[in-house]
């Protein structure tokens, strides 16, 4: 089972695709325009995108480039034009697979399955587990010992980044660059403030750390409690 996002303006094709993929157990979302599609893809981080090349508001090829600027999600392009040159161009622009209209639901599902097999296990890199900490990068949910933690955006990003690099001391400069996307501010206390909020949520303190360990003068390390 995978989450599939379809961007297709033709209601008949869209409904055929949604129905046949949902019947196979996939979670399917769909939009009819490029801009709504782009927003939906960013918001829901699907496993696969099926992208119609002829959209009303934007060329599908342009949308593909916009998706590629923000995401590595596997993309299947759906084209009405069985045009070798165009397909090659789309594959070069970052598409992973294509399907030519008209296609059957079974054919589309087979393409989705084959593509997912090729790109590896769905969700394999979208979840990080460190000790009792379970971070779902797709739904942006943090569970600690079976309890959902209520974290704001920056707290989530910070904890997820530390967990992705668990066991390594991450320098503050790196946290500023990767989590805040800002150069290190020297005397800035932003990281300390967020770390202190996170520690409270994780049920620990700087003096008695469990997961988050500050290495003075170097950075921060996340480890599973012993
Ligand atoms: Ca179309």
PDB file of C-alpha atoms and ligand atoms in Angstrom:
ATOM      1  CA  UNK A   1       0.000   0.000   0.000  1.00  0.00           C
ATOM      2  CA  UNK A   2       1.250   3.439  -0.894  1.00  0.00           C
ATOM      3  CA  UNK A   3       0.007   6.993  -0.869  1.00  0.00           C
ATOM      4  CA  UNK A   4      -0.504   8.225  -4.406  1.00  0.00           C
ATOM      5  CA  UNK A   5      -1.148  11.782  -5.539  1.00  0.00           C
ATOM      6  CA  UNK A   6      -2.759  12.344  -8.933  1.00  0.00           C
ATOM      7  CA  UNK A   7      -2.717  15.660 -10.805  1.00  0.00           C
ATOM      8  CA  UNK A   8      -5.115  15.328 -13.727  1.00  0.00           C
ATOM      9  CA  UNK A   9      -7.712  17.756 -15.036  1.00  0.00           C
ATOM     10  CA  UNK A  10      -9.807  15.257 -16.996  1.00  0.00           C
ATOM     11  CA  UNK A  11     -12.475  14.162 -14.549  1.00  0.00           C
ATOM     12  CA  UNK A  12     -13.025  10.766 -16.215  1.00  0.00           C
ATOM     13  CA  UNK A  13      -9.345   9.839 -16.210  1.00  0.00           C
ATOM     14  CA  UNK A  14      -8.934  11.205 -12.694  1.00  0.00           C
ATOM     15  CA  UNK A  15     -11.835   9.178 -11.354  1.00  0.00           C
ATOM     16  CA  UNK A  16     -10.692   6.032 -13.137  1.00  0.00           C
ATOM     17  CA  UNK A  17      -7.203   6.440 -11.674  1.00  0.00           C
ATOM     18  CA  UNK A  18      -8.446   7.236  -8.160  1.00  0.00           C
ATOM     19  CA  UNK A  19     -10.899   4.353  -8.143  1.00  0.00           C
ATOM     20  CA  UNK A  20      -8.578   1.708  -9.530  1.00  0.00           C
ATOM     21  CA  UNK A  21      -5.682   2.643  -7.232  1.00  0.00           C
ATOM     22  CA  UNK A  22      -7.942   2.920  -4.183  1.00  0.00           C
ATOM     23  CA  UNK A  23      -9.404  -0.501  -5.020  1.00  0.00           C
ATOM     24  CA  UNK A  24      -5.869  -1.896  -4.787  1.00  0.00           C
ATOM     25  CA  UNK A  25      -5.574  -0.513  -1.261  1.00  0.00           C
ATOM     26  CA  UNK A  26      -3.606   2.664  -1.971  1.00  0.00           C
ATOM     27  CA  UNK A  27      -4.343   5.956  -0.271  1.00  0.00           C
ATOM     28  CA  UNK A  28      -5.206   8.229  -3.174  1.00  0.00           C
ATOM     29  CA  UNK A  29      -5.517  12.003  -3.362  1.00  0.00           C
ATOM     30  CA  UNK A  30      -6.143  13.998  -6.506  1.00  0.00           C
ATOM     31  CA  UNK A  31      -6.204  17.558  -7.773  1.00  0.00           C
ATOM     32  CA  UNK A  32      -7.238  18.988 -11.126  1.00  0.00           C
ATOM     33  CA  UNK A  33      -4.790  21.882 -11.431  1.00  0.00           C
ATOM     34  CA  UNK A  34      -1.013  22.229 -11.260  1.00  0.00           C
ATOM     35  CA  UNK A  35      -0.979  24.747  -8.422  1.00  0.00           C
ATOM     36  CA  UNK A  36      -3.410  22.808  -6.217  1.00  0.00           C
ATOM     37  CA  UNK A  37      -1.431  19.680  -7.071  1.00  0.00           C
ATOM     38  CA  UNK A  38       1.891  21.223  -6.072  1.00  0.00           C
ATOM     39  CA  UNK A  39       0.453  22.405  -2.757  1.00  0.00           C
ATOM     40  CA  UNK A  40      -1.091  18.979  -2.116  1.00  0.00           C
ATOM     41  CA  UNK A  41       2.159  17.184  -2.898  1.00  0.00           C
ATOM     42  CA  UNK A  42       4.066  19.443  -0.495  1.00  0.00           C
ATOM     43  CA  UNK A  43       1.422  19.051   2.217  1.00  0.00           C
ATOM     44  CA  UNK A  44       0.912  15.293   2.017  1.00  0.00           C
ATOM     45  CA  UNK A  45       4.361  14.009   0.913  1.00  0.00           C
ATOM     46  CA  UNK A  46       2.992  11.076  -1.114  1.00  0.00           C
ATOM     47  CA  UNK A  47       4.994   7.975  -2.088  1.00  0.00           C
ATOM     48  CA  UNK A  48       4.200   8.421  -5.785  1.00  0.00           C
ATOM     49  CA  UNK A  49       2.883  11.227  -7.994  1.00  0.00           C
ATOM     50  CA  UNK A  50       0.985  10.659 -11.221  1.00  0.00           C
ATOM     51  CA  UNK A  51       1.234  13.781 -13.307  1.00  0.00           C
ATOM     52  CA  UNK A  52      -0.803  14.702 -16.368  1.00  0.00           C
ATOM     53  CA  UNK A  53       1.240  16.750 -18.815  1.00  0.00           C
ATOM     54  CA  UNK A  54      -1.694  18.758 -20.178  1.00  0.00           C
ATOM     55  CA  UNK A  55      -2.990  20.820 -17.262  1.00  0.00           C
ATOM     56  CA  UNK A  56      -5.156  23.957 -17.516  1.00  0.00           C
ATOM     57  CA  UNK A  57      -3.052  26.383 -15.467  1.00  0.00           C
ATOM     58  CA  UNK A  58       0.515  25.239 -16.092  1.00  0.00           C
ATOM     59  CA  UNK A  59       2.353  22.864 -18.352  1.00  0.00           C
ATOM     60  CA  UNK A  60       2.915  19.515 -16.646  1.00  0.00           C
ATOM     61  CA  UNK A  61       6.605  19.713 -17.510  1.00  0.00           C
ATOM     62  CA  UNK A  62       6.886  22.987 -15.589  1.00  0.00           C
ATOM     63  CA  UNK A  63       5.068  21.438 -12.657  1.00  0.00           C
ATOM     64  CA  UNK A  64       7.484  18.502 -12.768  1.00  0.00           C
ATOM     65  CA  UNK A  65      10.423  20.908 -12.439  1.00  0.00           C
ATOM     66  CA  UNK A  66       8.714  22.677  -9.534  1.00  0.00           C
ATOM     67  CA  UNK A  67       8.119  19.346  -7.789  1.00  0.00           C
ATOM     68  CA  UNK A  68      11.746  18.368  -8.373  1.00  0.00           C
ATOM     69  CA  UNK A  69      12.902  21.618  -6.769  1.00  0.00           C
ATOM     70  CA  UNK A  70      11.317  20.577  -3.476  1.00  0.00           C
ATOM     71  CA  UNK A  71      10.944  16.788  -3.538  1.00  0.00           C
ATOM     72  CA  UNK A  72      12.470  13.495  -4.674  1.00  0.00           C
ATOM     73  CA  UNK A  73       9.067  11.809  -4.841  1.00  0.00           C
ATOM     74  CA  UNK A  74       8.837   9.257  -7.690  1.00  0.00           C
ATOM     75  CA  UNK A  75       6.804  10.729 -10.559  1.00  0.00           C
ATOM     76  CA  UNK A  76       4.875   8.912 -13.287  1.00  0.00           C
ATOM     77  CA  UNK A  77       3.927  11.184 -16.147  1.00  0.00           C
ATOM     78  CA  UNK A  78       0.688  10.522 -17.970  1.00  0.00           C
ATOM     79  CA  UNK A  79       0.707  11.736 -21.536  1.00  0.00           C
ATOM     80  CA  UNK A  80      -1.856  11.666 -24.306  1.00  0.00           C
ATOM     81  CA  UNK A  81       0.908  12.144 -26.821  1.00  0.00           C
ATOM     82  CA  UNK A  82       2.827   8.976 -27.546  1.00  0.00           C
ATOM     83  CA  UNK A  83       5.782  11.145 -28.414  1.00  0.00           C
ATOM     84  CA  UNK A  84       9.179   9.583 -27.783  1.00  0.00           C
ATOM     85  CA  UNK A  85      11.047  12.896 -27.763  1.00  0.00           C
ATOM     86  CA  UNK A  86       8.703  14.411 -25.200  1.00  0.00           C
ATOM     87  CA  UNK A  87       8.885  11.357 -22.963  1.00  0.00           C
ATOM     88  CA  UNK A  88      12.690  11.425 -23.058  1.00  0.00           C
ATOM     89  CA  UNK A  89      12.585  15.126 -22.203  1.00  0.00           C
ATOM     90  CA  UNK A  90      10.333  14.447 -19.210  1.00  0.00           C
ATOM     91  CA  UNK A  91      12.519  11.587 -17.986  1.00  0.00           C
ATOM     92  CA  UNK A  92      15.499  13.934 -18.256  1.00  0.00           C
ATOM     93  CA  UNK A  93      13.567  16.550 -16.281  1.00  0.00           C
ATOM     94  CA  UNK A  94      13.185  14.112 -13.403  1.00  0.00           C
ATOM     95  CA  UNK A  95      10.213  11.859 -14.202  1.00  0.00           C
ATOM     96  CA  UNK A  96      10.738   8.223 -13.208  1.00  0.00           C
ATOM     97  CA  UNK A  97       8.164   6.463 -15.345  1.00  0.00           C
ATOM     98  CA  UNK A  98       5.470   7.213 -17.888  1.00  0.00           C
ATOM     99  CA  UNK A  99       2.123   5.895 -18.989  1.00  0.00           C
ATOM    100  CA  UNK A 100       0.401   6.669 -22.289  1.00  0.00           C
ATOM    101  CA  UNK A 101      -3.312   7.509 -22.435  1.00  0.00           C
ATOM    102  CA  UNK A 102      -5.674   5.854 -22.701  1.00  0.00           C
ATOM    103  CA  UNK A 103      -4.559   3.474 -19.968  1.00  0.00           C
ATOM    104  CA  UNK A 104      -6.497   0.972 -17.894  1.00  0.00           C
ATOM    105  CA  UNK A 105      -6.659   1.032 -14.124  1.00  0.00           C
ATOM    106  CA  UNK A 106      -4.746  -2.255 -14.053  1.00  0.00           C
ATOM    107  CA  UNK A 107      -1.954  -0.832 -16.209  1.00  0.00           C
ATOM    108  CA  UNK A 108      -1.646   2.255 -14.015  1.00  0.00           C
ATOM    109  CA  UNK A 109      -1.543   0.167 -10.862  1.00  0.00           C
ATOM    110  CA  UNK A 110       1.136  -2.075 -12.361  1.00  0.00           C
ATOM    111  CA  UNK A 111       3.255   1.020 -13.147  1.00  0.00           C
ATOM    112  CA  UNK A 112       2.850   2.314  -9.594  1.00  0.00           C
ATOM    113  CA  UNK A 113       3.817  -1.065  -8.147  1.00  0.00           C
ATOM    114  CA  UNK A 114       6.822  -1.472 -10.452  1.00  0.00           C
ATOM    115  CA  UNK A 115       8.044   2.027  -9.659  1.00  0.00           C
ATOM    116  CA  UNK A 116       7.702   1.530  -5.911  1.00  0.00           C
ATOM    117  CA  UNK A 117       9.621  -1.726  -6.186  1.00  0.00           C
ATOM    118  CA  UNK A 118      12.348   0.083  -8.080  1.00  0.00           C
ATOM    119  CA  UNK A 119      12.714   2.974  -5.658  1.00  0.00           C
ATOM    120  CA  UNK A 120      12.747   0.648  -2.655  1.00  0.00           C
ATOM    121  CA  UNK A 121      10.614   0.174   0.384  1.00  0.00           C
ATOM    122  CA  UNK A 122       7.925   2.761   0.858  1.00  0.00           C
ATOM    123  CA  UNK A 123       8.423   4.712   4.021  1.00  0.00           C
ATOM    124  CA  UNK A 124      11.785   3.085   4.744  1.00  0.00           C
ATOM    125  CA  UNK A 125      13.548   6.401   5.188  1.00  0.00           C
ATOM    126  CA  UNK A 126      10.540   8.330   6.411  1.00  0.00           C
ATOM    127  CA  UNK A 127      10.595   7.033   9.949  1.00  0.00           C
ATOM    128  CA  UNK A 128      13.367   7.337  12.507  1.00  0.00           C
ATOM    129  CA  UNK A 129      13.403   5.286  15.695  1.00  0.00           C
ATOM    130  CA  UNK A 130      15.861   6.003  18.490  1.00  0.00           C
ATOM    131  CA  UNK A 131      15.148   4.210  21.751  1.00  0.00           C
ATOM    132  CA  UNK A 132      11.536   4.947  22.716  1.00  0.00           C
ATOM    133  CA  UNK A 133      11.415   7.835  20.289  1.00  0.00           C
ATOM    134  CA  UNK A 134       9.573   7.250  17.035  1.00  0.00           C
ATOM    135  CA  UNK A 135       9.597  10.080  14.488  1.00  0.00           C
ATOM    136  CA  UNK A 136       7.385   9.907  11.408  1.00  0.00           C
ATOM    137  CA  UNK A 137       8.822  12.377   8.918  1.00  0.00           C
ATOM    138  CA  UNK A 138       5.820  12.187   6.618  1.00  0.00           C
ATOM    139  CA  UNK A 139       3.053  12.910   9.115  1.00  0.00           C
ATOM    140  CA  UNK A 140       5.476  14.969  11.233  1.00  0.00           C
ATOM    141  CA  UNK A 141       4.449  13.114  14.336  1.00  0.00           C
ATOM    142  CA  UNK A 142       6.685  12.325  17.277  1.00  0.00           C
ATOM    143  CA  UNK A 143       5.794   9.481  19.598  1.00  0.00           C
ATOM    144  CA  UNK A 144       7.715   8.942  22.831  1.00  0.00           C
ATOM    145  CA  UNK A 145       7.133   5.640  24.642  1.00  0.00           C
ATOM    146  CA  UNK A 146       3.756   5.309  22.922  1.00  0.00           C
ATOM    147  CA  UNK A 147       2.631   8.882  23.676  1.00  0.00           C
ATOM    148  CA  UNK A 148       2.263  11.505  20.956  1.00  0.00           C
ATOM    149  CA  UNK A 149       4.340  14.612  21.682  1.00  0.00           C
ATOM    150  CA  UNK A 150       2.912  17.982  20.804  1.00  0.00           C
ATOM    151  CA  UNK A 151       5.775  19.814  19.087  1.00  0.00           C
ATOM    152  CA  UNK A 152       5.885  22.980  17.069  1.00  0.00           C
ATOM    153  CA  UNK A 153       7.480  23.096  13.633  1.00  0.00           C
ATOM    154  CA  UNK A 154      10.987  24.054  14.738  1.00  0.00           C
ATOM    155  CA  UNK A 155      11.003  21.621  17.635  1.00  0.00           C
ATOM    156  CA  UNK A 156      10.056  18.871  15.211  1.00  0.00           C
ATOM    157  CA  UNK A 157      12.704  19.865  12.675  1.00  0.00           C
ATOM    158  CA  UNK A 158      15.371  20.096  15.364  1.00  0.00           C
ATOM    159  CA  UNK A 159      14.551  16.741  16.943  1.00  0.00           C
ATOM    160  CA  UNK A 160      14.223  15.040  13.552  1.00  0.00           C
ATOM    161  CA  UNK A 161      17.584  16.395  12.439  1.00  0.00           C
ATOM    162  CA  UNK A 162      19.314  15.249  15.633  1.00  0.00           C
ATOM    163  CA  UNK A 163      17.616  11.839  15.371  1.00  0.00           C
ATOM    164  CA  UNK A 164      18.703  11.453  11.739  1.00  0.00           C
ATOM    165  CA  UNK A 165      22.251  11.949  12.975  1.00  0.00           C
ATOM    166  CA  UNK A 166      21.848  10.037  16.229  1.00  0.00           C
ATOM    167  CA  UNK A 167      25.095   9.209  17.969  1.00  0.00           C
ATOM    168  CA  UNK A 168      27.006  12.050  16.344  1.00  0.00           C
ATOM    169  CA  UNK A 169      27.729  15.406  17.960  1.00  0.00           C
ATOM    170  CA  UNK A 170      26.051  17.946  15.694  1.00  0.00           C
ATOM    171  CA  UNK A 171      27.737  21.367  15.832  1.00  0.00           C
ATOM    172  CA  UNK A 172      25.522  24.387  16.485  1.00  0.00           C
ATOM    173  CA  UNK A 173      26.615  25.936  13.203  1.00  0.00           C
ATOM    174  CA  UNK A 174      25.214  22.900  11.417  1.00  0.00           C
ATOM    175  CA  UNK A 175      21.896  23.126  13.278  1.00  0.00           C
ATOM    176  CA  UNK A 176      21.563  26.773  12.321  1.00  0.00           C
ATOM    177  CA  UNK A 177      22.326  25.981   8.705  1.00  0.00           C
ATOM    178  CA  UNK A 178      20.179  22.848   8.403  1.00  0.00           C
ATOM    179  CA  UNK A 179      17.241  23.518  10.734  1.00  0.00           C
ATOM    180  CA  UNK A 180      16.987  27.304  10.780  1.00  0.00           C
ATOM    181  CA  UNK A 181      18.540  27.873   7.371  1.00  0.00           C
ATOM    182  CA  UNK A 182      20.450  30.793   8.839  1.00  0.00           C
ATOM    183  CA  UNK A 183      24.121  31.450   9.509  1.00  0.00           C
ATOM    184  CA  UNK A 184      25.267  30.920  13.076  1.00  0.00           C
ATOM    185  CA  UNK A 185      24.558  33.997  15.185  1.00  0.00           C
ATOM    186  CA  UNK A 186      27.249  33.482  17.835  1.00  0.00           C
ATOM    187  CA  UNK A 187      25.534  34.642  21.023  1.00  0.00           C
ATOM    188  CA  UNK A 188      22.128  33.587  19.758  1.00  0.00           C
ATOM    189  CA  UNK A 189      20.160  31.552  22.284  1.00  0.00           C
ATOM    190  CA  UNK A 190      17.564  30.225  19.819  1.00  0.00           C
ATOM    191  CA  UNK A 191      18.914  26.688  19.832  1.00  0.00           C
ATOM    192  CA  UNK A 192      19.196  26.604  23.625  1.00  0.00           C
ATOM    193  CA  UNK A 193      15.624  27.778  24.006  1.00  0.00           C
ATOM    194  CA  UNK A 194      14.316  25.129  21.629  1.00  0.00           C
ATOM    195  CA  UNK A 195      16.465  22.444  23.222  1.00  0.00           C
ATOM    196  CA  UNK A 196      15.121  23.348  26.624  1.00  0.00           C
ATOM    197  CA  UNK A 197      11.512  23.086  25.356  1.00  0.00           C
ATOM    198  CA  UNK A 198      12.298  19.762  23.730  1.00  0.00           C
ATOM    199  CA  UNK A 199      13.924  18.439  26.897  1.00  0.00           C
ATOM    200  CA  UNK A 200      10.873  19.319  28.908  1.00  0.00           C
ATOM    201  CA  UNK A 201       8.685  17.404  26.434  1.00  0.00           C
ATOM    202  CA  UNK A 202      11.052  14.460  26.493  1.00  0.00           C
ATOM    203  CA  UNK A 203      10.924  14.458  30.291  1.00  0.00           C
ATOM    204  CA  UNK A 204      14.566  15.335  30.865  1.00  0.00           C
ATOM    205  CA  UNK A 205      16.803  18.238  31.812  1.00  0.00           C
ATOM    206  CA  UNK A 206      20.212  19.454  30.669  1.00  0.00           C
ATOM    207  CA  UNK A 207      21.614  18.317  34.030  1.00  0.00           C
ATOM    208  CA  UNK A 208      19.999  14.883  33.734  1.00  0.00           C
ATOM    209  CA  UNK A 209      19.816  14.142  30.033  1.00  0.00           C
ATOM    210  CA  UNK A 210      18.327  10.997  28.534  1.00  0.00           C
ATOM    211  CA  UNK A 211      18.189  11.650  24.776  1.00  0.00           C
ATOM    212  CA  UNK A 212      19.661  15.104  24.246  1.00  0.00           C
ATOM    213  CA  UNK A 213      23.244  15.581  25.384  1.00  0.00           C
ATOM    214  CA  UNK A 214      25.032  18.900  25.108  1.00  0.00           C
ATOM    215  CA  UNK A 215      28.733  18.616  24.479  1.00  0.00           C
ATOM    216  CA  UNK A 216      30.078  21.903  25.766  1.00  0.00           C
ATOM    217  CA  UNK A 217      31.746  24.017  23.153  1.00  0.00           C
ATOM    218  CA  UNK A 218      31.046  21.466  20.426  1.00  0.00           C
ATOM    219  CA  UNK A 219      27.361  20.800  19.866  1.00  0.00           C
ATOM    220  CA  UNK A 220      24.449  18.522  20.601  1.00  0.00           C
ATOM    221  CA  UNK A 221      24.110  14.766  20.412  1.00  0.00           C
ATOM    222  CA  UNK A 222      20.995  12.629  20.478  1.00  0.00           C
ATOM    223  CA  UNK A 223      21.317   9.067  21.736  1.00  0.00           C
ATOM    224  CA  UNK A 224      19.007   6.366  23.026  1.00  0.00           C
ATOM    225  CA  UNK A 225      18.915   6.439  26.820  1.00  0.00           C
ATOM    226  CA  UNK A 226      20.900   3.667  28.455  1.00  0.00           C
TER     227      UNK A 226
HETATM  228 CA1  LIG B   1      -5.155  16.953 -19.248  1.00  0.00          CA
END
